[in-house]
């Protein structure tokens, strides 16, 4: 793991640790439950912890696009706390492998998985070096995370490597309206789902905009920006991200991409 990736992994370790529920002796008394705000605006059930912004309707759409066969193998890259992958695998009666570079996220994902009726394993890996075998996945899902790849081309190539011939990949993310917009961080300015998938050799590449998801996000960020986070680190991060998101609201569009690995 290079220095930049290690620093990002350390950041997310702290971020996920701040999200954990208070345990015995924990003095945190947040007046707002960040997970509850997420669930309410995104329409998610209580069993599904969200570490990104895919809506409940979006989960159904991703499930349909994956075409995951019963008993198949789903890989959830940048899985976070594992909720989305667990939901998708359970719907298809498939087995799940979640990969993330945050050890804390994986620890929480293993705890979450105990309450789900699907076979699930979680492993440490990077976006461009998952550690998974060649052509071992029937489908791969990548929720709101491709922008964190230090080398996007290598991350797309890794997607292609782990998928079996004919396997499906679905990604969700945000793309810039104007790639020259300096108000956006470089990681968002460089997101190009169609180009990345095509250059990695995928077929049947389709990218569509999802403004309805975006509207649900806005309500969540407006509530986050208006709250008083107090001393709670998770709420402080949530509040600050809400402020930033609203400031650059019109600079990005919400997108969903799907593609197939070549059969030959």
PDB file of C-alpha atoms in Angstrom:
ATOM      1  CA  UNK A   1       0.000   0.000   0.000  1.00  0.00           C
ATOM      2  CA  UNK A   2       1.535   3.318  -1.072  1.00  0.00           C
ATOM      3  CA  UNK A   3       1.725   6.325   1.259  1.00  0.00           C
ATOM      4  CA  UNK A   4      -1.285   8.105  -0.258  1.00  0.00           C
ATOM      5  CA  UNK A   5      -3.493   5.023  -0.025  1.00  0.00           C
ATOM      6  CA  UNK A   6      -2.312   4.281   3.523  1.00  0.00           C
ATOM      7  CA  UNK A   7      -3.224   7.823   4.596  1.00  0.00           C
ATOM      8  CA  UNK A   8      -6.688   7.439   3.046  1.00  0.00           C
ATOM      9  CA  UNK A   9      -7.180   4.066   4.732  1.00  0.00           C
ATOM     10  CA  UNK A  10      -6.198   5.576   8.088  1.00  0.00           C
ATOM     11  CA  UNK A  11      -8.696   8.381   7.529  1.00  0.00           C
ATOM     12  CA  UNK A  12     -11.502   5.920   6.855  1.00  0.00           C
ATOM     13  CA  UNK A  13     -10.524   3.805   9.861  1.00  0.00           C
ATOM     14  CA  UNK A  14     -11.135   6.870  12.026  1.00  0.00           C
ATOM     15  CA  UNK A  15     -14.305   7.772  10.095  1.00  0.00           C
ATOM     16  CA  UNK A  16     -15.843   4.323  10.579  1.00  0.00           C
ATOM     17  CA  UNK A  17     -14.759   4.205  14.213  1.00  0.00           C
ATOM     18  CA  UNK A  18     -16.633   7.474  14.804  1.00  0.00           C
ATOM     19  CA  UNK A  19     -19.773   5.935  13.253  1.00  0.00           C
ATOM     20  CA  UNK A  20     -19.924   3.036  15.692  1.00  0.00           C
ATOM     21  CA  UNK A  21     -22.756   2.911  18.195  1.00  0.00           C
ATOM     22  CA  UNK A  22     -21.733   4.100  21.699  1.00  0.00           C
ATOM     23  CA  UNK A  23     -20.768   1.180  23.936  1.00  0.00           C
ATOM     24  CA  UNK A  24     -20.745   0.759  27.715  1.00  0.00           C
ATOM     25  CA  UNK A  25     -18.971   3.675  29.350  1.00  0.00           C
ATOM     26  CA  UNK A  26     -18.955   5.748  26.134  1.00  0.00           C
ATOM     27  CA  UNK A  27     -19.753   9.343  27.063  1.00  0.00           C
ATOM     28  CA  UNK A  28     -20.925  10.368  23.588  1.00  0.00           C
ATOM     29  CA  UNK A  29     -24.512  11.578  23.705  1.00  0.00           C
ATOM     30  CA  UNK A  30     -25.254  12.730  20.158  1.00  0.00           C
ATOM     31  CA  UNK A  31     -28.731  14.244  19.820  1.00  0.00           C
ATOM     32  CA  UNK A  32     -28.928  13.090  16.189  1.00  0.00           C
ATOM     33  CA  UNK A  33     -28.452   9.558  14.854  1.00  0.00           C
ATOM     34  CA  UNK A  34     -26.566   9.944  11.576  1.00  0.00           C
ATOM     35  CA  UNK A  35     -27.586   6.468  10.393  1.00  0.00           C
ATOM     36  CA  UNK A  36     -31.231   7.301  11.043  1.00  0.00           C
ATOM     37  CA  UNK A  37     -30.954  10.473   8.939  1.00  0.00           C
ATOM     38  CA  UNK A  38     -29.392   8.445   6.120  1.00  0.00           C
ATOM     39  CA  UNK A  39     -32.081   5.785   6.270  1.00  0.00           C
ATOM     40  CA  UNK A  40     -34.941   8.268   6.372  1.00  0.00           C
ATOM     41  CA  UNK A  41     -33.830  10.282   3.346  1.00  0.00           C
ATOM     42  CA  UNK A  42     -32.562   7.355   1.269  1.00  0.00           C
ATOM     43  CA  UNK A  43     -35.524   5.125   2.144  1.00  0.00           C
ATOM     44  CA  UNK A  44     -33.353   2.371   3.612  1.00  0.00           C
ATOM     45  CA  UNK A  45     -34.545  -0.275   6.091  1.00  0.00           C
ATOM     46  CA  UNK A  46     -33.045  -0.279   9.566  1.00  0.00           C
ATOM     47  CA  UNK A  47     -31.111  -3.496   8.913  1.00  0.00           C
ATOM     48  CA  UNK A  48     -29.014  -1.844   6.196  1.00  0.00           C
ATOM     49  CA  UNK A  49     -26.200   0.413   7.460  1.00  0.00           C
ATOM     50  CA  UNK A  50     -25.264   2.940   4.793  1.00  0.00           C
ATOM     51  CA  UNK A  51     -21.744   4.205   4.257  1.00  0.00           C
ATOM     52  CA  UNK A  52     -22.606   5.798   0.905  1.00  0.00           C
ATOM     53  CA  UNK A  53     -25.682   7.324  -0.733  1.00  0.00           C
ATOM     54  CA  UNK A  54     -27.461   4.645  -2.746  1.00  0.00           C
ATOM     55  CA  UNK A  55     -31.221   4.894  -2.238  1.00  0.00           C
ATOM     56  CA  UNK A  56     -33.554   1.943  -1.644  1.00  0.00           C
ATOM     57  CA  UNK A  57     -34.952   2.312  -5.176  1.00  0.00           C
ATOM     58  CA  UNK A  58     -31.354   2.422  -6.355  1.00  0.00           C
ATOM     59  CA  UNK A  59     -30.637  -0.894  -4.626  1.00  0.00           C
ATOM     60  CA  UNK A  60     -33.442  -2.502  -6.641  1.00  0.00           C
ATOM     61  CA  UNK A  61     -32.095  -1.027  -9.874  1.00  0.00           C
ATOM     62  CA  UNK A  62     -28.541  -2.182  -9.166  1.00  0.00           C
ATOM     63  CA  UNK A  63     -29.854  -5.662  -8.336  1.00  0.00           C
ATOM     64  CA  UNK A  64     -31.617  -5.888 -11.695  1.00  0.00           C
ATOM     65  CA  UNK A  65     -28.584  -4.700 -13.655  1.00  0.00           C
ATOM     66  CA  UNK A  66     -26.196  -7.142 -11.949  1.00  0.00           C
ATOM     67  CA  UNK A  67     -28.143 -10.176 -13.250  1.00  0.00           C
ATOM     68  CA  UNK A  68     -26.568 -12.196 -10.455  1.00  0.00           C
ATOM     69  CA  UNK A  69     -27.477 -15.894 -10.714  1.00  0.00           C
ATOM     70  CA  UNK A  70     -28.815 -17.778  -7.710  1.00  0.00           C
ATOM     71  CA  UNK A  71     -25.867 -19.330  -5.923  1.00  0.00           C
ATOM     72  CA  UNK A  72     -23.478 -17.022  -7.744  1.00  0.00           C
ATOM     73  CA  UNK A  73     -20.605 -14.987  -6.356  1.00  0.00           C
ATOM     74  CA  UNK A  74     -20.947 -11.235  -5.810  1.00  0.00           C
ATOM     75  CA  UNK A  75     -17.920  -9.061  -5.060  1.00  0.00           C
ATOM     76  CA  UNK A  76     -18.563  -5.740  -3.314  1.00  0.00           C
ATOM     77  CA  UNK A  77     -15.521  -3.493  -3.772  1.00  0.00           C
ATOM     78  CA  UNK A  78     -14.998  -0.691  -1.237  1.00  0.00           C
ATOM     79  CA  UNK A  79     -17.717  -2.482   0.741  1.00  0.00           C
ATOM     80  CA  UNK A  80     -17.508  -0.349   3.878  1.00  0.00           C
ATOM     81  CA  UNK A  81     -19.836  -1.715   6.545  1.00  0.00           C
ATOM     82  CA  UNK A  82     -21.180  -4.223   4.044  1.00  0.00           C
ATOM     83  CA  UNK A  83     -24.875  -3.352   4.031  1.00  0.00           C
ATOM     84  CA  UNK A  84     -25.393  -2.866   0.307  1.00  0.00           C
ATOM     85  CA  UNK A  85     -23.496  -5.996  -0.684  1.00  0.00           C
ATOM     86  CA  UNK A  86     -25.338  -8.076   1.909  1.00  0.00           C
ATOM     87  CA  UNK A  87     -28.696  -6.846   0.637  1.00  0.00           C
ATOM     88  CA  UNK A  88     -27.825  -7.541  -3.008  1.00  0.00           C
ATOM     89  CA  UNK A  89     -26.391 -10.991  -2.296  1.00  0.00           C
ATOM     90  CA  UNK A  90     -29.381 -11.951  -0.154  1.00  0.00           C
ATOM     91  CA  UNK A  91     -31.831 -10.934  -2.890  1.00  0.00           C
ATOM     92  CA  UNK A  92     -30.073 -13.265  -5.320  1.00  0.00           C
ATOM     93  CA  UNK A  93     -29.378 -16.091  -2.842  1.00  0.00           C
ATOM     94  CA  UNK A  94     -25.712 -15.552  -3.717  1.00  0.00           C
ATOM     95  CA  UNK A  95     -22.512 -15.583  -1.699  1.00  0.00           C
ATOM     96  CA  UNK A  96     -20.682 -12.347  -1.015  1.00  0.00           C
ATOM     97  CA  UNK A  97     -17.072 -11.246  -0.809  1.00  0.00           C
ATOM     98  CA  UNK A  98     -16.586  -7.711   0.462  1.00  0.00           C
ATOM     99  CA  UNK A  99     -13.254  -5.928   0.011  1.00  0.00           C
ATOM    100  CA  UNK A 100     -12.146  -2.696   1.649  1.00  0.00           C
ATOM    101  CA  UNK A 101      -8.865  -1.106   2.717  1.00  0.00           C
ATOM    102  CA  UNK A 102     -10.273   0.013   6.078  1.00  0.00           C
ATOM    103  CA  UNK A 103      -9.768  -2.600   8.773  1.00  0.00           C
ATOM    104  CA  UNK A 104     -12.350  -0.856  10.961  1.00  0.00           C
ATOM    105  CA  UNK A 105     -14.960  -0.953   8.177  1.00  0.00           C
ATOM    106  CA  UNK A 106     -14.335  -4.675   7.720  1.00  0.00           C
ATOM    107  CA  UNK A 107     -14.621  -5.304  11.460  1.00  0.00           C
ATOM    108  CA  UNK A 108     -18.021  -3.634  11.462  1.00  0.00           C
ATOM    109  CA  UNK A 109     -19.066  -5.444   8.272  1.00  0.00           C
ATOM    110  CA  UNK A 110     -18.395  -8.816   9.903  1.00  0.00           C
ATOM    111  CA  UNK A 111     -20.571  -7.800  12.842  1.00  0.00           C
ATOM    112  CA  UNK A 112     -23.376  -6.654  10.530  1.00  0.00           C
ATOM    113  CA  UNK A 113     -23.205  -9.877   8.482  1.00  0.00           C
ATOM    114  CA  UNK A 114     -24.118 -12.018  11.498  1.00  0.00           C
ATOM    115  CA  UNK A 115     -27.715 -10.911  11.126  1.00  0.00           C
ATOM    116  CA  UNK A 116     -28.010 -11.776   7.422  1.00  0.00           C
ATOM    117  CA  UNK A 117     -28.987 -15.064   5.805  1.00  0.00           C
ATOM    118  CA  UNK A 118     -26.237 -15.184   3.218  1.00  0.00           C
ATOM    119  CA  UNK A 119     -22.701 -16.540   3.085  1.00  0.00           C
ATOM    120  CA  UNK A 120     -20.352 -13.573   3.408  1.00  0.00           C
ATOM    121  CA  UNK A 121     -16.626 -13.074   3.796  1.00  0.00           C
ATOM    122  CA  UNK A 122     -14.690  -9.813   4.055  1.00  0.00           C
ATOM    123  CA  UNK A 123     -11.071  -9.194   3.150  1.00  0.00           C
ATOM    124  CA  UNK A 124      -8.564  -6.352   3.168  1.00  0.00           C
ATOM    125  CA  UNK A 125      -7.639  -5.119  -0.294  1.00  0.00           C
ATOM    126  CA  UNK A 126      -7.047  -2.029  -2.400  1.00  0.00           C
ATOM    127  CA  UNK A 127      -9.123  -0.757  -5.299  1.00  0.00           C
ATOM    128  CA  UNK A 128      -6.413  -1.689  -7.792  1.00  0.00           C
ATOM    129  CA  UNK A 129      -5.130  -4.747  -5.898  1.00  0.00           C
ATOM    130  CA  UNK A 130      -8.031  -6.659  -4.343  1.00  0.00           C
ATOM    131  CA  UNK A 131      -6.143  -9.907  -3.768  1.00  0.00           C
ATOM    132  CA  UNK A 132      -9.025 -11.825  -5.380  1.00  0.00           C
ATOM    133  CA  UNK A 133      -8.470 -14.606  -7.942  1.00  0.00           C
ATOM    134  CA  UNK A 134      -8.848 -14.080 -11.677  1.00  0.00           C
ATOM    135  CA  UNK A 135     -12.357 -14.499 -13.140  1.00  0.00           C
ATOM    136  CA  UNK A 136     -13.823 -15.602  -9.806  1.00  0.00           C
ATOM    137  CA  UNK A 137     -16.828 -13.270  -9.607  1.00  0.00           C
ATOM    138  CA  UNK A 138     -20.170 -13.536 -11.386  1.00  0.00           C
ATOM    139  CA  UNK A 139     -20.818  -9.868 -10.648  1.00  0.00           C
ATOM    140  CA  UNK A 140     -19.073  -6.891  -9.070  1.00  0.00           C
ATOM    141  CA  UNK A 141     -20.693  -3.884  -7.458  1.00  0.00           C
ATOM    142  CA  UNK A 142     -18.877  -0.637  -6.748  1.00  0.00           C
ATOM    143  CA  UNK A 143     -20.985   1.861  -4.780  1.00  0.00           C
ATOM    144  CA  UNK A 144     -19.856   5.501  -4.695  1.00  0.00           C
ATOM    145  CA  UNK A 145     -16.138   4.761  -4.375  1.00  0.00           C
ATOM    146  CA  UNK A 146     -14.295   4.691  -7.714  1.00  0.00           C
ATOM    147  CA  UNK A 147     -13.299   8.339  -7.130  1.00  0.00           C
ATOM    148  CA  UNK A 148     -10.993   7.209  -4.315  1.00  0.00           C
ATOM    149  CA  UNK A 149      -8.773   5.128  -6.603  1.00  0.00           C
ATOM    150  CA  UNK A 150      -5.242   6.554  -6.731  1.00  0.00           C
ATOM    151  CA  UNK A 151      -4.912   5.072 -10.241  1.00  0.00           C
ATOM    152  CA  UNK A 152      -8.395   4.883 -11.807  1.00  0.00           C
ATOM    153  CA  UNK A 153      -7.183   2.955 -14.876  1.00  0.00           C
ATOM    154  CA  UNK A 154      -5.686   0.275 -12.634  1.00  0.00           C
ATOM    155  CA  UNK A 155      -8.922   0.096 -10.613  1.00  0.00           C
ATOM    156  CA  UNK A 156     -11.015  -0.461 -13.750  1.00  0.00           C
ATOM    157  CA  UNK A 157      -8.520  -3.090 -14.933  1.00  0.00           C
ATOM    158  CA  UNK A 158      -8.880  -4.857 -11.577  1.00  0.00           C
ATOM    159  CA  UNK A 159     -12.647  -4.960 -12.057  1.00  0.00           C
ATOM    160  CA  UNK A 160     -12.123  -6.621 -15.405  1.00  0.00           C
ATOM    161  CA  UNK A 161      -9.619  -9.120 -13.985  1.00  0.00           C
ATOM    162  CA  UNK A 162     -11.809 -10.469 -11.184  1.00  0.00           C
ATOM    163  CA  UNK A 163     -14.939 -10.880 -13.337  1.00  0.00           C
ATOM    164  CA  UNK A 164     -15.659 -14.113 -15.191  1.00  0.00           C
ATOM    165  CA  UNK A 165     -16.331 -13.838 -18.943  1.00  0.00           C
ATOM    166  CA  UNK A 166     -19.844 -12.499 -19.370  1.00  0.00           C
ATOM    167  CA  UNK A 167     -19.946 -11.264 -15.767  1.00  0.00           C
ATOM    168  CA  UNK A 168     -21.580  -7.966 -14.899  1.00  0.00           C
ATOM    169  CA  UNK A 169     -20.335  -4.854 -13.127  1.00  0.00           C
ATOM    170  CA  UNK A 170     -22.437  -1.989 -11.771  1.00  0.00           C
ATOM    171  CA  UNK A 171     -20.994   1.268 -10.449  1.00  0.00           C
ATOM    172  CA  UNK A 172     -22.618   4.314  -8.909  1.00  0.00           C
ATOM    173  CA  UNK A 173     -20.881   7.641  -8.480  1.00  0.00           C
ATOM    174  CA  UNK A 174     -20.980  11.346  -9.295  1.00  0.00           C
ATOM    175  CA  UNK A 175     -19.480  12.889 -12.433  1.00  0.00           C
ATOM    176  CA  UNK A 176     -18.528  16.519 -13.011  1.00  0.00           C
ATOM    177  CA  UNK A 177     -20.730  18.702 -15.172  1.00  0.00           C
ATOM    178  CA  UNK A 178     -17.549  20.567 -16.185  1.00  0.00           C
ATOM    179  CA  UNK A 179     -14.262  18.676 -15.853  1.00  0.00           C
ATOM    180  CA  UNK A 180     -12.427  21.981 -15.650  1.00  0.00           C
ATOM    181  CA  UNK A 181     -14.340  23.127 -12.570  1.00  0.00           C
ATOM    182  CA  UNK A 182     -11.604  23.874 -10.036  1.00  0.00           C
ATOM    183  CA  UNK A 183     -14.150  24.091  -7.209  1.00  0.00           C
ATOM    184  CA  UNK A 184     -14.423  20.309  -7.347  1.00  0.00           C
ATOM    185  CA  UNK A 185     -11.710  18.093  -5.846  1.00  0.00           C
ATOM    186  CA  UNK A 186      -9.524  16.410  -8.440  1.00  0.00           C
ATOM    187  CA  UNK A 187     -10.851  12.964  -7.523  1.00  0.00           C
ATOM    188  CA  UNK A 188     -14.348  14.024  -8.686  1.00  0.00           C
ATOM    189  CA  UNK A 189     -13.187  15.981 -11.739  1.00  0.00           C
ATOM    190  CA  UNK A 190     -11.502  12.831 -13.067  1.00  0.00           C
ATOM    191  CA  UNK A 191     -14.495  10.458 -12.732  1.00  0.00           C
ATOM    192  CA  UNK A 192     -15.443   9.089 -16.175  1.00  0.00           C
ATOM    193  CA  UNK A 193     -17.373   5.832 -15.813  1.00  0.00           C
ATOM    194  CA  UNK A 194     -18.028   5.248 -19.528  1.00  0.00           C
ATOM    195  CA  UNK A 195     -14.437   5.959 -20.528  1.00  0.00           C
ATOM    196  CA  UNK A 196     -12.924   3.961 -17.698  1.00  0.00           C
ATOM    197  CA  UNK A 197     -15.041   0.875 -18.391  1.00  0.00           C
ATOM    198  CA  UNK A 198     -14.503   1.047 -22.153  1.00  0.00           C
ATOM    199  CA  UNK A 199     -10.733   1.426 -21.847  1.00  0.00           C
ATOM    200  CA  UNK A 200     -10.634  -1.583 -19.499  1.00  0.00           C
ATOM    201  CA  UNK A 201     -12.250  -3.709 -22.211  1.00  0.00           C
ATOM    202  CA  UNK A 202     -15.837  -3.919 -20.987  1.00  0.00           C
ATOM    203  CA  UNK A 203     -18.754  -4.316 -23.388  1.00  0.00           C
ATOM    204  CA  UNK A 204     -22.360  -3.076 -23.350  1.00  0.00           C
ATOM    205  CA  UNK A 205     -21.325  -0.015 -21.351  1.00  0.00           C
ATOM    206  CA  UNK A 206     -24.320   2.101 -20.324  1.00  0.00           C
ATOM    207  CA  UNK A 207     -24.192   5.211 -18.124  1.00  0.00           C
ATOM    208  CA  UNK A 208     -27.417   6.928 -17.080  1.00  0.00           C
ATOM    209  CA  UNK A 209     -28.154   9.934 -14.890  1.00  0.00           C
ATOM    210  CA  UNK A 210     -30.274   9.517 -11.766  1.00  0.00           C
ATOM    211  CA  UNK A 211     -31.661  12.950 -10.751  1.00  0.00           C
ATOM    212  CA  UNK A 212     -34.254  11.301  -8.475  1.00  0.00           C
ATOM    213  CA  UNK A 213     -31.444   9.885  -6.311  1.00  0.00           C
ATOM    214  CA  UNK A 214     -29.894  13.324  -6.305  1.00  0.00           C
ATOM    215  CA  UNK A 215     -33.074  14.923  -4.991  1.00  0.00           C
ATOM    216  CA  UNK A 216     -33.125  12.494  -2.066  1.00  0.00           C
ATOM    217  CA  UNK A 217     -29.482  13.289  -1.339  1.00  0.00           C
ATOM    218  CA  UNK A 218     -30.222  17.005  -1.226  1.00  0.00           C
ATOM    219  CA  UNK A 219     -32.801  16.606   1.524  1.00  0.00           C
ATOM    220  CA  UNK A 220     -30.285  14.652   3.588  1.00  0.00           C
ATOM    221  CA  UNK A 221     -27.510  17.199   3.092  1.00  0.00           C
ATOM    222  CA  UNK A 222     -29.825  20.081   3.934  1.00  0.00           C
ATOM    223  CA  UNK A 223     -30.663  18.417   7.242  1.00  0.00           C
ATOM    224  CA  UNK A 224     -26.969  17.684   7.866  1.00  0.00           C
ATOM    225  CA  UNK A 225     -25.921  21.269   7.155  1.00  0.00           C
ATOM    226  CA  UNK A 226     -28.598  22.641   9.490  1.00  0.00           C
ATOM    227  CA  UNK A 227     -27.832  20.452  12.503  1.00  0.00           C
ATOM    228  CA  UNK A 228     -25.670  21.386  15.480  1.00  0.00           C
ATOM    229  CA  UNK A 229     -23.032  18.642  15.620  1.00  0.00           C
ATOM    230  CA  UNK A 230     -21.780  19.564  19.082  1.00  0.00           C
ATOM    231  CA  UNK A 231     -18.689  17.557  20.020  1.00  0.00           C
ATOM    232  CA  UNK A 232     -19.687  14.357  18.206  1.00  0.00           C
ATOM    233  CA  UNK A 233     -17.024  13.619  15.533  1.00  0.00           C
ATOM    234  CA  UNK A 234     -19.390  11.658  13.268  1.00  0.00           C
ATOM    235  CA  UNK A 235     -21.941  14.476  13.286  1.00  0.00           C
ATOM    236  CA  UNK A 236     -19.222  17.098  12.764  1.00  0.00           C
ATOM    237  CA  UNK A 237     -18.048  15.215   9.658  1.00  0.00           C
ATOM    238  CA  UNK A 238     -21.665  14.796   8.492  1.00  0.00           C
ATOM    239  CA  UNK A 239     -22.419  18.496   8.989  1.00  0.00           C
ATOM    240  CA  UNK A 240     -19.270  19.638   7.197  1.00  0.00           C
ATOM    241  CA  UNK A 241     -19.874  17.291   4.266  1.00  0.00           C
ATOM    242  CA  UNK A 242     -23.431  18.590   3.993  1.00  0.00           C
ATOM    243  CA  UNK A 243     -22.188  22.176   3.784  1.00  0.00           C
ATOM    244  CA  UNK A 244     -19.607  21.270   1.119  1.00  0.00           C
ATOM    245  CA  UNK A 245     -22.077  19.217  -0.906  1.00  0.00           C
ATOM    246  CA  UNK A 246     -24.621  22.029  -1.057  1.00  0.00           C
ATOM    247  CA  UNK A 247     -21.955  24.576  -2.036  1.00  0.00           C
ATOM    248  CA  UNK A 248     -21.069  22.564  -5.155  1.00  0.00           C
ATOM    249  CA  UNK A 249     -24.493  21.065  -5.769  1.00  0.00           C
ATOM    250  CA  UNK A 250     -24.863  22.037  -9.436  1.00  0.00           C
ATOM    251  CA  UNK A 251     -21.294  21.008 -10.298  1.00  0.00           C
ATOM    252  CA  UNK A 252     -21.929  17.239 -10.336  1.00  0.00           C
ATOM    253  CA  UNK A 253     -24.515  14.808 -11.653  1.00  0.00           C
ATOM    254  CA  UNK A 254     -25.546  11.470 -10.133  1.00  0.00           C
ATOM    255  CA  UNK A 255     -24.795   8.511 -12.399  1.00  0.00           C
ATOM    256  CA  UNK A 256     -25.246   4.750 -12.618  1.00  0.00           C
ATOM    257  CA  UNK A 257     -23.091   2.604 -14.916  1.00  0.00           C
ATOM    258  CA  UNK A 258     -23.329  -1.017 -15.981  1.00  0.00           C
ATOM    259  CA  UNK A 259     -21.233  -3.178 -18.286  1.00  0.00           C
ATOM    260  CA  UNK A 260     -20.333  -6.777 -19.149  1.00  0.00           C
ATOM    261  CA  UNK A 261     -16.975  -8.530 -19.302  1.00  0.00           C
ATOM    262  CA  UNK A 262     -16.285  -9.978 -22.779  1.00  0.00           C
ATOM    263  CA  UNK A 263     -17.146 -13.645 -23.214  1.00  0.00           C
ATOM    264  CA  UNK A 264     -14.055 -14.367 -25.266  1.00  0.00           C
TER     265      UNK A 264
END
